[in-house]
Amino acid sequence: MAQFQEVIQKSDLHPKPAGLVLEYGTAGFRTNAGRLDHVMFRMGLLAALRSRKTASAIGVMVTASHNPEEDNGVKLVDPKGEMLTPAWESYASQLANAQQADLVGTLKNIIEREAIDMSQEAKVFVGRDTRSSSVVLSQAVLDGVSALGGVTKEYGLVTTPQLHFMVCCHNTQGEYGEPTVEGYYKKLGQAFSQLCKNASNRTDDQKHLTVDGANGVGALKVREMEGQIKELQISLVNDGSGKLNHQCGADFVKVQQTPPTGMKVNAGERCCSFDGDADRIVYYYVDSEGRFHLLDGDKIATLISTFLKELLTQAGLELNLAVVQTAYANGSSTQYLENTMKVPVRCTKTGVKHLHHAALEFDIGVYFEANGHGTVLFSEAAQAKIRQLAEDSNMNDERKRAVLLLQSTINVINQTVGDAISDMLLVEAILAIKGMTAQQWDAIYTDLPNRQLKVKVADRCAIDTTDAERRAVSPAGLQDSIDGLVKKYPRGRSFVRPSGTEDVVRVYAEADTRENADALAHEVSVAVYRLAGGVGDEPKPL
């Protein structure tokens, strides 16, 4: 009991509010910052246990990503820099919701079930975003780690992907890179410079990029990194002097289909937006008629996979390359990849952890959600083949160039998690090498008009889906109804899925025209309302 004495004493300083129940999901815990002190302390405890179980450093990131500034949250980072394994998500929820008197008992159950050796050293890396609440909340994490005798390394202000990177670097004994912010800048910056050596005769206009930093930590880190990426001329807006995520950032731009507040966009200029913790990015531009054009995660995945396929062909490398999407990916992107580029596409359930897991099945897996969260994974075998080929002195110049470009591409990518800075550098390098404008990139394929709606229901569990959420298996008759409606519209596609957090059903529809996409979305919403226990008024036409 002696080893839990400090847990008992310190947990009294981080009491759990009565009646509060939280669930650890893909985004970790996320809610109003005032409700999270006890959660942070307990995630410090859990990280110390996870570290002992894996005999590795574990990360804890204090952030609420694209949520409003008054919110906060926490995510744990596993040894290879990946998200916390799903098996331990339930432990996180159990610990967060345990009554004060049951906390030690809950810890003992986890220790027993996982056969954790408590004499093993525990090491936890802690990072935080720029929210004013993050300083106090990260201290609660440190308290939790120390209460179980763990050692902490406090990184302070970092992007979420930087913390993932540092955890991976430490646990690979530096093989992945140096586990410092400077090591991150150096690895990505050098790779970007190498890639840009293959881009000839670029004008200042082509080198220029306007970046919306969402008034978050990503803005601070881009500023710190500018000296390492001289091939790029960045104009930074929403640089941290305004309110975090307020009328700016990747989520705002994608949802509102408009540039962020405070950004003047000239026709044809390339722009991008990060989210609050810099793990998402979307690109956009305004055409000569003032129309806004979004280049989302689907467009980014298409650009990257097209580039990689060309390099593999030039290098004479036979590796299986695939793109992983969710059902929300625009149908035009899927058709272009499969039919024009002959790149296989795998569809998974919504949620980054599902995409990441599926991408691991290929030599090279490119995954992006439409919201701009994504990265590229290279298998160990693929990286070894590329390294081996780079050392072959008998190659012709074209093959040599392609192999060296592949090596630099691997180094500019943060394979641990979606990373706005890394993805930005990769996109900029590809556009530079191919001599493409944002308009030319956008013209690779044209998005089908689409509409997303929500239908309130009495119980979201009434809807059950299969085939990566693309088909409903309950309630009876709903999928038949959707199939019939889809047939009415050229290039029609629609699916429904229950929300993970509230009693609503999300409806997605796309078709050949805006009017048809809206009509299909509305008709499917009515079918959901009638067959799945809708509450309130029946959905009205758009």
XYZ file of C-alpha atoms in Angstrom:
542
model
C 0.000 0.000 0.000
C 2.964 2.311 0.578
C 3.511 2.873 -3.135
C -0.070 4.183 -3.453
C 0.172 6.544 -0.459
C 1.320 9.418 -2.643
C -1.475 8.697 -5.149
C -4.051 9.023 -2.345
C -2.516 12.264 -1.051
C -2.108 13.903 -4.453
C -5.484 12.796 -5.822
C -7.112 14.869 -3.065
C -5.518 17.919 -4.719
C -7.175 16.939 -8.025
C -10.723 15.965 -6.985
C -13.254 14.556 -9.441
C -16.430 16.677 -9.912
C -19.540 14.772 -8.808
C -21.534 13.112 -11.577
C -19.062 13.829 -14.354
C -18.627 10.942 -16.844
C -16.188 11.168 -19.769
C -15.139 8.710 -22.486
C -11.681 8.403 -24.069
C -12.185 8.436 -27.839
C -10.103 8.974 -30.980
C -9.448 12.540 -29.813
C -8.681 11.438 -26.235
C -10.658 13.384 -23.626
C -12.018 16.770 -24.655
C -14.367 19.104 -22.774
C -14.460 22.446 -20.955
C -11.051 23.030 -19.327
C -12.595 23.561 -15.877
C -13.711 19.907 -15.752
C -10.375 18.297 -16.569
C -7.986 18.703 -13.623
C -8.686 15.249 -12.133
C -8.536 13.668 -15.625
C -5.062 15.105 -16.248
C -3.752 13.806 -12.918
C -5.158 10.358 -13.660
C -3.760 10.317 -17.216
C -0.364 10.967 -15.612
C -0.958 7.821 -13.537
C -2.028 5.847 -16.614
C 0.973 7.038 -18.661
C 3.311 5.827 -15.895
C 1.646 2.398 -16.000
C 1.730 2.270 -19.810
C 5.425 3.186 -19.758
C 6.198 0.333 -17.367
C 4.082 -2.115 -19.379
C 5.876 -1.261 -22.660
C 9.331 -0.515 -21.148
C 9.245 2.651 -23.267
C 8.669 6.391 -22.990
C 5.009 7.399 -23.362
C 3.717 10.833 -24.404
C 0.936 12.925 -22.899
C -0.293 15.891 -24.962
C -2.496 18.541 -23.369
C -4.618 20.026 -26.181
C -8.173 20.309 -27.476
C -7.020 20.706 -31.093
C -9.593 22.684 -33.147
C -12.041 23.163 -30.245
C -12.754 26.662 -28.843
C -10.133 28.213 -26.540
C -12.141 27.589 -23.354
C -11.985 23.818 -23.932
C -9.024 21.542 -23.361
C -8.182 17.874 -23.645
C -5.543 15.168 -23.374
C -4.209 12.387 -25.613
C -1.684 9.652 -24.817
C 1.058 8.708 -27.277
C 2.250 5.098 -27.570
C 5.912 3.987 -27.976
C 6.237 4.281 -31.766
C 4.597 7.691 -31.696
C 1.215 6.232 -32.601
C -2.095 6.803 -30.815
C -2.847 4.937 -27.587
C -3.780 1.328 -28.337
C -7.594 0.827 -28.227
C -7.263 -1.819 -25.485
C -6.011 0.888 -23.111
C -8.656 3.471 -24.055
C -11.096 1.665 -21.742
C -8.549 1.906 -18.888
C -8.366 5.660 -19.514
C -12.155 5.938 -19.220
C -12.237 3.722 -16.102
C -9.603 5.834 -14.360
C -11.176 9.159 -15.366
C -14.596 8.084 -14.058
C -13.533 6.245 -10.879
C -14.801 7.735 -7.634
C -12.049 9.156 -5.441
C -12.325 6.263 -2.972
C -12.068 3.696 -5.818
C -9.056 5.207 -7.591
C -6.378 2.988 -6.023
C -8.523 -0.111 -6.555
C -8.924 0.790 -10.242
C -5.146 1.236 -10.578
C -4.513 -2.141 -8.897
C -6.941 -3.853 -11.294
C -5.068 -2.460 -14.314
C -1.682 -3.441 -12.824
C -2.935 -6.960 -12.128
C -4.685 -7.461 -15.466
C -1.673 -6.225 -17.453
C 0.885 -7.910 -15.162
C 2.822 -4.644 -14.818
C 6.185 -4.743 -13.057
C 6.036 -1.678 -10.786
C 9.818 -1.798 -10.211
C 10.345 -0.980 -13.929
C 11.318 2.640 -14.688
C 8.491 4.852 -15.992
C 9.284 7.700 -18.420
C 6.675 10.171 -19.675
C 7.078 13.052 -22.152
C 4.589 15.914 -21.634
C 3.679 18.633 -24.136
C 0.986 21.314 -24.283
C -0.690 23.779 -26.632
C -1.106 27.544 -26.184
C -4.390 27.544 -24.228
C -4.118 29.487 -20.960
C -5.486 26.440 -19.097
C -2.773 24.130 -20.494
C -0.062 25.230 -18.023
C -2.043 24.201 -14.925
C -3.430 21.071 -16.573
C -0.006 19.845 -17.697
C 1.180 20.300 -14.104
C -1.607 17.939 -13.024
C -0.222 15.356 -15.509
C 3.269 15.778 -13.994
C 1.770 15.278 -10.515
C 0.164 12.021 -11.647
C 3.381 10.629 -13.122
C 5.436 11.514 -10.032
C 2.770 10.044 -7.698
C 3.596 6.639 -9.207
C 7.344 7.240 -9.104
C 7.720 8.043 -12.802
C 10.233 10.371 -14.456
C 8.966 13.176 -16.717
C 10.444 15.259 -19.501
C 8.520 18.471 -19.996
C 8.630 19.789 -23.552
C 6.370 22.785 -22.882
C 4.800 24.364 -25.978
C 4.889 21.881 -28.873
C 2.540 20.801 -31.634
C 0.855 17.434 -31.093
C 2.819 15.859 -34.008
C 6.115 17.136 -32.546
C 5.439 15.263 -29.295
C 4.588 12.099 -31.269
C 7.862 12.551 -33.197
C 9.919 12.957 -30.011
C 8.420 9.843 -28.383
C 9.250 7.792 -31.495
C 12.800 9.201 -31.713
C 13.521 8.373 -28.065
C 12.147 4.839 -28.290
C 14.093 4.059 -31.485
C 17.308 5.237 -29.780
C 17.563 8.126 -32.233
C 17.090 6.013 -35.347
C 14.011 8.040 -36.334
C 15.664 11.341 -35.420
C 16.827 13.424 -32.493
C 14.123 13.674 -29.772
C 14.144 17.479 -29.560
C 12.234 20.276 -31.291
C 15.522 21.285 -32.944
C 15.974 17.688 -34.140
C 12.503 17.837 -35.702
C 13.285 21.108 -37.527
C 16.628 19.765 -38.711
C 15.287 16.465 -40.087
C 12.318 17.990 -41.920
C 14.187 21.125 -43.010
C 17.110 19.232 -44.560
C 14.788 16.833 -46.396
C 12.733 19.758 -47.744
C 15.889 21.512 -48.973
C 16.991 18.307 -50.733
C 13.624 17.986 -52.450
C 13.641 21.625 -53.563
C 17.016 21.135 -55.307
C 14.976 19.242 -57.913
C 12.760 22.264 -58.591
C 14.334 24.541 -61.169
C 13.761 28.220 -61.949
C 11.137 28.973 -59.309
C 9.888 32.561 -59.162
C 9.294 34.401 -55.884
C 5.550 33.982 -56.482
C 5.976 30.223 -56.696
C 7.990 30.188 -53.453
C 5.374 32.222 -51.569
C 2.775 30.639 -49.275
C 0.295 32.309 -46.913
C -0.162 30.247 -43.731
C -3.070 30.630 -41.282
C -1.680 29.406 -37.952
C -5.132 29.323 -36.246
C -3.596 31.517 -33.489
C -2.210 28.260 -32.117
C 1.051 26.510 -31.361
C 1.606 25.692 -35.054
C 2.048 29.403 -35.778
C 4.817 29.664 -33.154
C 6.586 26.591 -34.505
C 6.466 27.709 -38.159
C 8.060 30.977 -37.066
C 10.806 29.053 -35.207
C 11.414 26.830 -38.230
C 11.551 29.524 -40.942
C 15.360 29.693 -40.826
C 15.545 25.998 -41.801
C 13.232 26.316 -44.844
C 14.661 29.228 -46.827
C 13.239 27.781 -50.079
C 9.785 28.819 -48.862
C 8.631 32.402 -48.308
C 5.909 32.284 -45.670
C 3.441 35.051 -44.828
C 1.975 34.074 -41.446
C -1.493 35.254 -40.404
C -3.386 34.394 -37.197
C 0.081 34.070 -35.708
C -0.937 33.661 -32.068
C -1.825 37.269 -31.336
C -5.576 36.578 -31.663
C -8.043 34.097 -30.155
C -7.269 30.411 -30.772
C -9.379 28.815 -33.556
C -11.732 31.836 -33.624
C -12.894 32.367 -37.222
C -9.663 30.789 -38.406
C -7.932 27.430 -38.701
C -8.458 24.348 -40.865
C -11.853 23.384 -39.410
C -13.325 26.884 -39.848
C -12.076 27.134 -43.438
C -13.370 23.671 -44.401
C -16.801 24.088 -42.810
C -17.388 27.715 -43.851
C -15.763 27.336 -47.301
C -14.153 30.726 -46.921
C -10.695 32.125 -46.056
C -10.083 32.869 -42.357
C -10.696 36.287 -40.853
C -7.684 38.563 -41.210
C -6.372 37.014 -44.426
C -6.347 38.988 -47.675
C -6.246 36.501 -50.542
C -5.197 37.620 -54.005
C -6.414 35.667 -57.036
C -4.398 32.479 -57.578
C -2.336 32.778 -54.364
C -1.637 29.528 -52.503
C -2.865 29.502 -48.906
C -3.161 26.880 -46.176
C -4.641 26.645 -42.685
C -3.500 24.570 -39.693
C -5.766 23.616 -36.800
C -5.091 24.562 -33.163
C -2.496 21.852 -32.428
C -1.173 21.611 -36.023
C -2.143 18.030 -36.836
C -4.478 19.013 -39.703
C -3.991 21.116 -42.828
C -6.164 22.256 -45.730
C -5.114 24.302 -48.767
C -7.194 26.806 -50.761
C -7.096 29.655 -53.249
C -9.450 32.222 -54.775
C -9.839 32.333 -58.565
C -9.909 35.432 -60.813
C -13.693 35.700 -60.333
C -13.356 35.697 -56.543
C -14.601 32.103 -56.092
C -13.156 30.144 -53.160
C -11.605 26.722 -53.915
C -10.802 24.247 -51.113
C -8.021 21.663 -51.515
C -8.867 19.268 -48.686
C -7.429 15.983 -47.430
C -8.716 14.099 -50.508
C -6.866 16.503 -52.844
C -3.704 16.294 -50.703
C -3.782 12.459 -50.713
C -4.249 12.441 -54.491
C -1.331 14.825 -55.072
C 1.004 12.825 -52.803
C 0.041 9.371 -54.114
C 0.348 10.509 -57.762
C 3.855 11.855 -57.018
C 4.906 8.659 -55.220
C 3.554 6.426 -57.998
C 5.574 8.396 -60.594
C 8.756 8.089 -58.494
C 8.269 4.334 -57.987
C 7.856 3.872 -61.759
C 10.952 5.986 -62.522
C 12.976 4.116 -59.885
C 11.841 0.729 -61.201
C 10.601 -0.233 -57.743
C 7.704 -2.641 -57.343
C 6.078 -1.695 -54.061
C 2.369 -1.859 -53.308
C 1.085 1.698 -52.879
C -2.474 2.360 -51.712
C -4.621 5.261 -50.525
C -6.800 4.797 -47.435
C -9.991 6.872 -47.233
C -13.266 6.956 -45.309
C -16.765 6.975 -46.786
C -16.621 10.807 -46.556
C -13.985 10.969 -49.313
C -15.424 12.624 -52.409
C -16.429 10.066 -55.039
C -14.462 11.926 -57.710
C -11.200 11.427 -55.793
C -11.828 7.680 -55.449
C -12.678 7.336 -59.157
C -9.603 9.329 -60.228
C -7.260 7.258 -58.064
C -8.706 3.877 -59.055
C -9.522 4.486 -62.730
C -6.981 7.062 -63.921
C -3.968 6.521 -61.625
C -4.627 2.789 -61.063
C -3.870 3.251 -57.357
C -5.853 0.894 -55.062
C -8.157 2.622 -52.557
C -9.102 1.054 -49.206
C -12.120 2.413 -47.328
C -12.236 2.239 -43.511
C -14.487 3.417 -40.711
C -14.268 7.085 -39.746
C -11.479 7.912 -37.264
C -7.763 8.391 -37.774
C -6.815 5.240 -35.848
C -8.757 3.119 -38.387
C -7.004 4.766 -41.349
C -3.554 4.477 -39.745
C -4.104 0.779 -39.009
C -5.234 0.044 -42.592
C -2.293 1.999 -44.082
C 0.125 -0.320 -42.239
C -0.993 -3.206 -44.479
C 0.774 -1.765 -47.559
C 4.398 -1.079 -48.515
C 3.341 2.566 -48.830
C 0.011 3.669 -47.332
C -1.211 7.226 -47.920
C -4.074 8.145 -45.606
C -5.994 11.379 -45.198
C -9.382 12.278 -43.846
C -11.195 14.958 -45.845
C -10.629 17.319 -42.862
C -6.899 17.381 -43.644
C -5.569 14.955 -41.022
C -3.238 12.419 -42.565
C 0.249 11.209 -43.412
C 2.139 8.519 -45.357
C 3.434 5.249 -43.892
C 6.399 3.369 -45.398
C 6.920 -0.230 -44.263
C 10.346 -1.246 -42.930
C 10.756 -3.484 -45.991
C 9.947 -0.614 -48.385
C 12.422 1.722 -46.676
C 15.125 -0.973 -46.778
C 14.562 -1.515 -50.525
C 14.824 2.214 -51.208
C 18.016 2.501 -49.100
C 19.542 -0.512 -50.857
C 18.767 0.909 -54.299
C 20.252 4.299 -53.338
C 23.599 2.566 -52.777
C 23.578 0.886 -56.212
C 26.291 2.563 -58.317
C 25.086 0.974 -61.578
C 21.839 2.942 -61.844
C 21.160 5.431 -64.638
C 20.583 9.091 -63.744
C 16.781 8.991 -63.935
C 16.516 6.039 -61.553
C 19.101 7.571 -59.193
C 17.183 10.877 -59.072
C 13.876 9.088 -58.350
C 15.384 6.979 -55.544
C 17.019 10.003 -53.883
C 13.716 11.896 -54.141
C 11.976 8.969 -52.435
C 14.546 9.038 -49.615
C 14.046 12.767 -49.039
C 10.269 12.319 -49.219
C 10.438 9.694 -46.447
C 12.478 12.107 -44.299
C 10.163 15.098 -44.746
C 7.157 13.000 -43.649
C 6.228 12.555 -39.980
C 5.040 8.944 -40.146
C 3.833 8.854 -36.541
C 0.688 10.956 -37.060
C -0.930 13.639 -39.238
C 1.311 16.725 -39.092
C 0.372 20.085 -40.645
C 3.980 21.342 -40.869
C 5.314 18.114 -42.387
C 2.362 17.817 -44.803
C 2.798 21.478 -45.813
C 6.482 20.928 -46.648
C 5.678 17.784 -48.651
C 2.918 19.494 -50.655
C 5.128 22.541 -51.306
C 8.013 20.327 -52.469
C 5.758 18.320 -54.819
C 4.213 21.446 -56.355
C 7.719 22.916 -56.806
C 9.163 19.756 -58.414
C 6.181 19.360 -60.744
C 5.994 23.104 -61.462
C 2.294 23.122 -60.579
C 0.073 25.977 -59.422
C -2.753 25.511 -56.928
C -5.206 25.817 -59.833
C -3.484 23.037 -61.790
C -3.488 20.829 -58.698
C -7.186 21.548 -58.172
C -7.933 20.645 -61.808
C -6.636 17.034 -61.410
C -10.282 16.137 -60.738
C -13.470 18.062 -59.937
C -15.233 17.309 -56.655
C -18.813 16.117 -56.888
C -21.220 18.503 -55.102
C -22.037 17.061 -51.680
C -24.096 17.816 -48.607
C -23.856 16.680 -44.989
C -26.894 16.836 -42.691
C -27.789 15.705 -39.156
C -31.032 14.067 -38.031
C -31.983 14.013 -34.338
C -33.131 10.580 -33.171
C -34.344 9.114 -29.880
C -31.482 6.587 -29.813
C -28.475 6.638 -32.161
C -27.925 2.907 -31.448
C -30.972 2.214 -33.660
C -28.581 2.651 -36.599
C -26.008 -0.055 -37.221
C -23.670 -0.074 -40.227
C -21.323 -2.364 -42.145
C -18.893 -2.112 -45.104
C -16.795 0.680 -43.489
C -20.012 2.546 -42.530
C -21.200 2.698 -46.140
C -24.294 0.499 -45.648
C -26.915 0.423 -42.880
C -27.919 -3.003 -41.542
C -30.530 -1.612 -39.138
C -33.224 -0.422 -38.840
C -34.911 -2.765 -41.309
C -35.712 -1.180 -44.661
C -33.455 1.866 -44.309
C -30.698 0.687 -46.675
C -33.277 -0.411 -49.286
C -34.802 3.051 -49.049
C -31.382 4.754 -49.461
C -30.548 2.504 -52.463
C -33.811 3.481 -54.153
C -33.229 7.205 -53.587
C -29.617 7.069 -54.829
C -30.768 5.513 -58.148
C -32.809 8.653 -58.910
C -29.738 10.891 -59.211
C -26.812 10.761 -61.695
C -23.548 9.862 -59.881
C -25.565 9.663 -56.673
C -24.090 8.203 -53.472
C -25.307 8.434 -49.888
C -24.685 6.795 -46.530
C -25.737 7.328 -42.915
C -23.885 6.676 -39.672
C -24.627 7.298 -35.987
C -22.703 10.059 -34.225
C -20.157 8.821 -31.701
C -21.092 11.484 -29.147
C -24.762 12.524 -29.438
C -28.165 11.129 -30.453
C -27.979 12.237 -34.059
C -27.506 10.376 -37.325
C -25.100 11.916 -39.841
C -26.190 11.898 -43.474
C -23.795 12.273 -46.423
C -24.937 12.635 -50.036
C -23.267 13.531 -53.319
C -24.534 13.792 -56.891
C -23.825 15.413 -60.261
C -25.233 18.851 -59.338
C -25.608 20.919 -56.177
C -29.421 20.739 -56.471
C -29.374 16.948 -56.776
C -26.910 16.520 -53.888
C -29.151 18.683 -51.670
C -32.309 16.848 -52.755
C -30.742 13.424 -52.147
C -29.440 14.468 -48.712
C -32.897 15.750 -47.759
C -34.739 12.624 -48.958
C -32.313 10.328 -47.109
C -32.756 12.489 -43.967
C -36.532 12.002 -44.182
C -36.042 8.227 -44.543
C -33.803 8.219 -41.432
C -36.344 10.324 -39.509
C -39.211 7.966 -40.396
C -37.433 4.631 -40.010
C -34.900 5.311 -37.210
C -37.015 7.130 -34.633
C -36.539 10.799 -35.509
C -37.466 13.390 -32.868
C -38.796 16.908 -33.360
C -40.019 18.153 -36.731
C -39.493 16.143 -39.903
C -36.516 17.494 -41.922
C -37.524 20.274 -44.335
C -36.197 20.585 -47.911
C -32.996 22.651 -48.170
